[in-house]
Amino acid sequence: MKTDIFHLQIVPLSDILTHEEYDQSRALPLVEQLKKDGFLANPVIVASFDDKKFLQLDGMNRYSAFKMLGFSSILVQIIDYNDQEAVELASWLHLFHGDYHQILQEMENMHVEVQKGSFDYVGSRYVKEEGKARICTVLNKKGEVYFLYSGGTIIEKIQTLRKMVDWYKDGIVRDVLPQHPNAHDFVILFEEHPETNTMVVFPTFTRHQIVDVVRKGELFPAGITRHLIQRRCLNVNVPLSLFSKNASIKEQNESLEKLLSQRPFRLYEEPTIYFE
């Protein structure tokens, strides 16, 4: 279904190019939740890509869960990746409990430069595609800050980050920084997640960098890139039976059109605070 407000469509999983690894600790419970619910609540967010393909921007674990369940198609919301107002790029930070000294040592063994830093320079930043650049910042509950620098191409930097995340990927908690963080904000984050003792803050990657990484066949680590989508469709609740392999993609979309035509929707233009 395509309207002036949104574009929802069922597409083959094989037509979606993913830009990140999936998080097994999130995807496996999602498989069980989908079985229990019997429907897909929210679409995967994609953008049109080369050769009639789609670039996955958000929903990697939904995509992976559908593959695990044996489906060959999935519901997506197609957005214009070039629309600066419709899509804002940011990044997640990771909190976890681990030996941060060991992580720093492992990174140094990979020829990553580790420098002692300060809270004043931890905030949102971008990373250079070529040459030496800060690829992330590691903080701990003691208030110690370390800047990690790596050289090489953007692909080599992403490969280094993937190896790093692999060392602590079990038990990651994701969160976000305020726009202009200060030392107290980091204290608050650790207080909100008392089971953690280490934080990794990542740069924000540009559209060009994300597309470049995908075209070169690489993947970002799970849960680093963050796409903020205006007019994101939620609570669509498409029955899993609609994705039957016995129906063609055309037939599935015809069923989707019929289903959604009977569903009223409400558009919230302004940011909303919703108390649960």
Short mmCIF file of C-alpha atoms in Angstrom, two decimals:
data_model
loop_
_atom_site.label_atom_id
_atom_site.label_comp_id
_atom_site.label_asym_id
_atom_site.label_seq_id
_atom_site.Cartn_x
_atom_site.Cartn_y
_atom_site.Cartn_z
CA MET A 1 0.00 0.00 0.00
CA LYS A 2 1.42 3.35 -1.05
CA THR A 3 -0.07 6.64 0.13
CA ASP A 4 1.11 10.23 0.38
CA ILE A 5 2.13 9.46 3.96
CA PHE A 6 3.69 5.99 3.90
CA HIS A 7 4.67 3.10 1.65
CA LEU A 8 4.16 -0.43 2.98
CA GLN A 9 4.96 -3.46 0.86
CA ILE A 10 5.76 -7.15 1.13
CA VAL A 11 9.06 -8.02 -0.54
CA PRO A 12 11.22 -11.16 -0.82
CA LEU A 13 13.81 -11.45 1.93
CA SER A 14 16.34 -12.13 -0.82
CA ASP A 15 15.78 -8.61 -2.20
CA ILE A 16 16.89 -6.97 1.06
CA LEU A 17 20.55 -6.09 1.52
CA THR A 18 21.38 -5.83 5.22
CA HIS A 19 23.87 -3.30 6.53
CA GLU A 20 24.49 -4.80 9.97
CA GLU A 21 24.91 -8.09 11.79
CA TYR A 22 21.98 -9.38 13.79
CA ASP A 23 21.89 -9.71 17.58
CA GLN A 24 21.20 -13.34 18.44
CA SER A 25 20.20 -12.47 22.00
CA ARG A 26 17.37 -10.35 20.57
CA ALA A 27 16.48 -12.32 17.45
CA LEU A 28 15.91 -15.69 19.16
CA PRO A 29 13.38 -14.34 21.72
CA LEU A 30 11.69 -12.51 18.85
CA VAL A 31 11.21 -15.83 17.05
CA GLU A 32 9.30 -17.15 20.06
CA GLN A 33 7.32 -13.92 20.39
CA LEU A 34 6.27 -14.08 16.73
CA LYS A 35 5.12 -17.68 17.18
CA LYS A 36 3.12 -16.68 20.23
CA ASP A 37 1.56 -13.54 18.71
CA GLY A 38 0.90 -14.94 15.24
CA PHE A 39 1.51 -11.56 13.61
CA LEU A 40 4.27 -9.08 12.71
CA ALA A 41 3.63 -5.81 14.51
CA ASN A 42 6.16 -3.48 12.89
CA PRO A 43 7.70 -3.49 9.41
CA VAL A 44 11.39 -3.59 8.61
CA ILE A 45 12.56 -0.14 7.49
CA VAL A 46 14.23 -0.14 4.06
CA ALA A 47 15.25 2.23 1.29
CA SER A 48 15.27 1.55 -2.44
CA PHE A 49 18.71 0.40 -3.55
CA ASP A 50 20.54 -0.72 -6.70
CA ASP A 51 18.94 -3.14 -9.18
CA LYS A 52 15.48 -3.13 -7.62
CA LYS A 53 16.88 -4.18 -4.25
CA PHE A 54 16.27 -2.68 -0.81
CA LEU A 55 18.71 -1.51 1.85
CA GLN A 56 17.76 -2.50 5.40
CA LEU A 57 18.00 0.47 7.75
CA ASP A 58 16.19 -0.79 10.85
CA GLY A 59 14.63 -4.07 11.94
CA MET A 60 17.57 -6.42 11.44
CA ASN A 61 16.37 -8.76 14.18
CA ARG A 62 12.87 -8.94 12.69
CA TYR A 63 14.43 -9.79 9.34
CA SER A 64 16.60 -12.49 10.96
CA ALA A 65 13.69 -13.92 12.96
CA PHE A 66 11.64 -14.28 9.77
CA LYS A 67 14.51 -16.16 8.12
CA MET A 68 14.76 -18.45 11.15
CA LEU A 69 11.04 -19.16 10.90
CA GLY A 70 11.45 -20.20 7.27
CA PHE A 71 9.60 -17.30 5.65
CA SER A 72 10.77 -16.02 2.27
CA SER A 73 9.11 -12.59 2.42
CA ILE A 74 8.47 -9.84 4.95
CA LEU A 75 6.62 -6.54 5.42
CA VAL A 76 8.74 -3.43 4.86
CA GLN A 77 8.22 0.31 5.02
CA ILE A 78 10.04 1.95 2.12
CA ILE A 79 11.49 5.38 2.79
CA ASP A 80 13.52 7.90 0.83
CA TYR A 81 17.05 7.65 2.22
CA ASN A 82 18.02 10.94 0.60
CA ASP A 83 15.31 12.87 2.44
CA GLN A 84 17.21 14.63 5.23
CA GLU A 85 14.02 15.48 7.11
CA ALA A 86 12.51 12.00 6.89
CA VAL A 87 15.61 10.14 8.06
CA GLU A 88 18.03 11.30 10.74
CA LEU A 89 21.18 9.33 11.46
CA ALA A 90 22.57 8.79 14.94
CA SER A 91 24.25 6.01 16.89
CA TRP A 92 23.60 3.72 19.84
CA LEU A 93 25.95 3.30 22.76
CA HIS A 94 26.61 -0.08 24.38
CA LEU A 95 26.65 -0.76 28.11
CA PHE A 96 27.77 -4.10 29.53
CA HIS A 97 29.61 -5.75 32.39
CA GLY A 98 33.12 -6.77 31.46
CA ASP A 99 36.84 -6.33 31.90
CA TYR A 100 37.43 -3.07 30.05
CA HIS A 101 41.19 -3.31 30.64
CA GLN A 102 41.23 -6.56 28.68
CA ILE A 103 39.24 -4.99 25.86
CA LEU A 104 41.65 -2.07 25.66
CA GLN A 105 44.58 -4.48 25.64
CA GLU A 106 43.02 -6.55 22.87
CA MET A 107 42.47 -3.41 20.82
CA GLU A 108 46.08 -2.35 21.29
CA ASN A 109 47.12 -5.82 20.11
CA MET A 110 45.24 -5.02 16.89
CA HIS A 111 47.31 -1.84 16.49
CA VAL A 112 44.49 0.39 17.71
CA GLU A 113 45.83 3.46 19.50
CA VAL A 114 44.36 3.97 22.98
CA GLN A 115 44.56 7.46 24.51
CA LYS A 116 43.33 8.72 27.86
CA GLY A 117 40.52 11.20 27.22
CA SER A 118 38.00 13.42 28.98
CA PHE A 119 34.21 13.73 29.10
CA ASP A 120 34.34 17.04 27.24
CA TYR A 121 35.09 15.30 23.93
CA VAL A 122 32.90 12.20 24.14
CA GLY A 123 29.77 13.53 22.38
CA SER A 124 28.40 12.82 18.93
CA ARG A 125 30.98 12.87 16.17
CA TYR A 126 31.70 11.48 12.72
CA VAL A 127 34.57 9.29 11.57
CA LYS A 128 36.92 9.90 8.64
CA GLU A 129 36.76 7.34 5.86
CA GLU A 130 40.52 7.29 5.27
CA GLY A 131 43.44 7.56 7.66
CA LYS A 132 43.64 7.82 11.42
CA ALA A 133 40.34 8.54 13.17
CA ARG A 134 38.63 7.91 16.49
CA ILE A 135 36.46 4.82 16.02
CA CYS A 136 34.90 4.76 19.50
CA THR A 137 35.22 5.84 23.12
CA VAL A 138 35.35 3.48 26.11
CA LEU A 139 34.26 4.67 29.56
CA ASN A 140 33.93 2.94 32.92
CA LYS A 141 32.11 3.53 36.19
CA LYS A 142 35.24 4.98 37.75
CA GLY A 143 34.98 7.91 35.37
CA GLU A 144 37.90 6.89 33.18
CA VAL A 145 37.64 7.79 29.50
CA TYR A 146 39.64 6.23 26.67
CA PHE A 147 39.66 7.30 23.02
CA LEU A 148 40.39 4.56 20.48
CA TYR A 149 41.99 5.49 17.16
CA SER A 150 42.46 3.37 14.06
CA GLY A 151 43.88 4.01 10.60
CA GLY A 152 43.03 2.49 7.25
CA THR A 153 39.87 2.64 5.17
CA ILE A 154 36.29 2.83 6.41
CA ILE A 155 36.01 -0.92 5.72
CA GLU A 156 39.03 -1.66 7.90
CA LYS A 157 37.61 0.51 10.68
CA ILE A 158 34.28 -1.36 10.55
CA GLN A 159 36.08 -4.71 10.63
CA THR A 160 37.96 -3.58 13.74
CA LEU A 161 34.72 -2.52 15.44
CA ARG A 162 33.11 -5.87 14.62
CA LYS A 163 35.96 -7.72 16.32
CA MET A 164 35.67 -5.45 19.32
CA VAL A 165 31.91 -5.92 19.72
CA ASP A 166 32.37 -9.69 19.37
CA TRP A 167 34.34 -9.67 22.65
CA TYR A 168 31.44 -8.35 24.71
CA LYS A 169 28.33 -8.99 22.57
CA ASP A 170 26.55 -11.08 25.22
CA GLY A 171 24.49 -8.95 27.57
CA ILE A 172 24.63 -5.63 25.72
CA VAL A 173 22.28 -2.88 26.85
CA ARG A 174 21.67 -0.14 24.28
CA ASP A 175 21.04 3.48 25.13
CA VAL A 176 21.60 6.94 23.70
CA LEU A 177 23.43 10.08 24.75
CA PRO A 178 21.86 13.52 25.15
CA GLN A 179 22.71 15.91 22.33
CA HIS A 180 25.33 17.71 24.44
CA PRO A 181 26.39 15.26 27.15
CA ASN A 182 28.37 16.16 30.25
CA ALA A 183 30.08 14.06 32.91
CA HIS A 184 26.88 13.80 34.98
CA ASP A 185 24.98 12.28 32.04
CA PHE A 186 27.36 9.33 32.01
CA VAL A 187 26.92 8.84 35.75
CA ILE A 188 23.15 8.77 35.23
CA LEU A 189 23.45 6.16 32.46
CA PHE A 190 25.42 3.84 34.72
CA GLU A 191 22.88 4.41 37.52
CA GLU A 192 20.05 3.49 35.13
CA HIS A 193 21.90 0.28 34.22
CA PRO A 194 23.53 -0.78 37.53
CA GLU A 195 24.43 -4.22 36.20
CA THR A 196 26.93 -2.66 33.79
CA ASN A 197 30.40 -1.22 34.36
CA THR A 198 31.60 -0.36 30.86
CA MET A 199 30.25 1.89 28.11
CA VAL A 200 31.24 2.16 24.45
CA VAL A 201 30.23 5.29 22.53
CA PHE A 202 30.29 5.04 18.74
CA PRO A 203 30.47 7.73 16.06
CA THR A 204 27.56 8.53 13.77
CA PHE A 205 28.12 7.12 10.30
CA THR A 206 26.91 9.00 7.23
CA ARG A 207 24.54 7.71 4.56
CA HIS A 208 27.43 7.57 2.11
CA GLN A 209 29.52 5.48 4.51
CA ILE A 210 26.70 3.03 5.20
CA VAL A 211 25.95 2.57 1.49
CA ASP A 212 29.66 2.22 0.72
CA VAL A 213 30.09 -0.51 3.35
CA VAL A 214 27.11 -2.45 1.98
CA ARG A 215 28.28 -2.18 -1.63
CA LYS A 216 31.65 -3.57 -0.59
CA GLY A 217 30.01 -6.57 1.05
CA GLU A 218 30.73 -5.67 4.67
CA LEU A 219 28.45 -5.40 7.70
CA PHE A 220 28.41 -3.05 10.67
CA PRO A 221 28.33 -4.63 14.14
CA ALA A 222 24.85 -5.18 15.53
CA GLY A 223 23.24 -2.23 17.27
CA ILE A 224 25.58 0.62 16.37
CA THR A 225 23.85 2.57 13.61
CA ARG A 226 20.58 4.29 14.47
CA HIS A 227 18.03 5.60 11.97
CA LEU A 228 15.36 7.98 13.28
CA ILE A 229 12.41 7.73 10.89
CA GLN A 230 9.68 10.33 10.56
CA ARG A 231 6.20 8.84 10.03
CA ARG A 232 7.29 5.35 10.99
CA CYS A 233 4.45 2.84 10.73
CA LEU A 234 3.82 0.95 13.97
CA ASN A 235 1.31 -1.62 15.16
CA VAL A 236 0.49 -2.79 11.63
CA ASN A 237 -0.08 -6.33 12.97
CA VAL A 238 0.07 -8.37 9.77
CA PRO A 239 -0.88 -12.05 10.38
CA LEU A 240 1.98 -14.47 9.71
CA SER A 241 -0.40 -16.53 7.58
CA LEU A 242 -0.28 -13.75 4.99
CA PHE A 243 3.37 -14.61 4.26
CA SER A 244 2.49 -18.12 3.11
CA LYS A 245 4.87 -19.63 0.55
CA ASN A 246 1.81 -20.86 -1.33
CA ALA A 247 1.01 -17.27 -2.31
CA SER A 248 3.08 -15.20 -4.73
CA ILE A 249 4.50 -11.82 -3.71
CA LYS A 250 1.81 -10.20 -5.85
CA GLU A 251 -0.90 -12.16 -4.06
CA GLN A 252 0.58 -11.35 -0.67
CA ASN A 253 0.54 -7.64 -1.49
CA GLU A 254 -3.04 -7.87 -2.70
CA SER A 255 -3.96 -9.42 0.65
CA LEU A 256 -2.00 -6.69 2.43
CA GLU A 257 -3.84 -3.99 0.48
CA LYS A 258 -7.18 -5.51 1.44
CA LEU A 259 -6.16 -5.83 5.08
CA LEU A 260 -4.85 -2.27 5.43
CA SER A 261 -7.78 -0.71 3.58
CA GLN A 262 -9.95 -1.86 6.47
CA ARG A 263 -7.63 -0.44 9.12
CA PRO A 264 -7.89 3.21 10.19
CA PHE A 265 -4.63 4.91 11.13
CA ARG A 266 -3.65 8.06 12.98
CA LEU A 267 -0.73 10.35 12.12
CA TYR A 268 1.15 12.16 14.90
CA GLU A 269 3.15 15.01 13.39
CA GLU A 270 4.56 16.33 16.65
CA PRO A 271 6.90 14.45 19.01
CA THR A 272 4.77 12.77 21.66
CA ILE A 273 5.39 11.81 25.29
CA TYR A 274 3.47 8.64 26.09
CA PHE A 275 3.24 7.41 29.70
CA GLU A 276 3.05 3.62 30.03
#
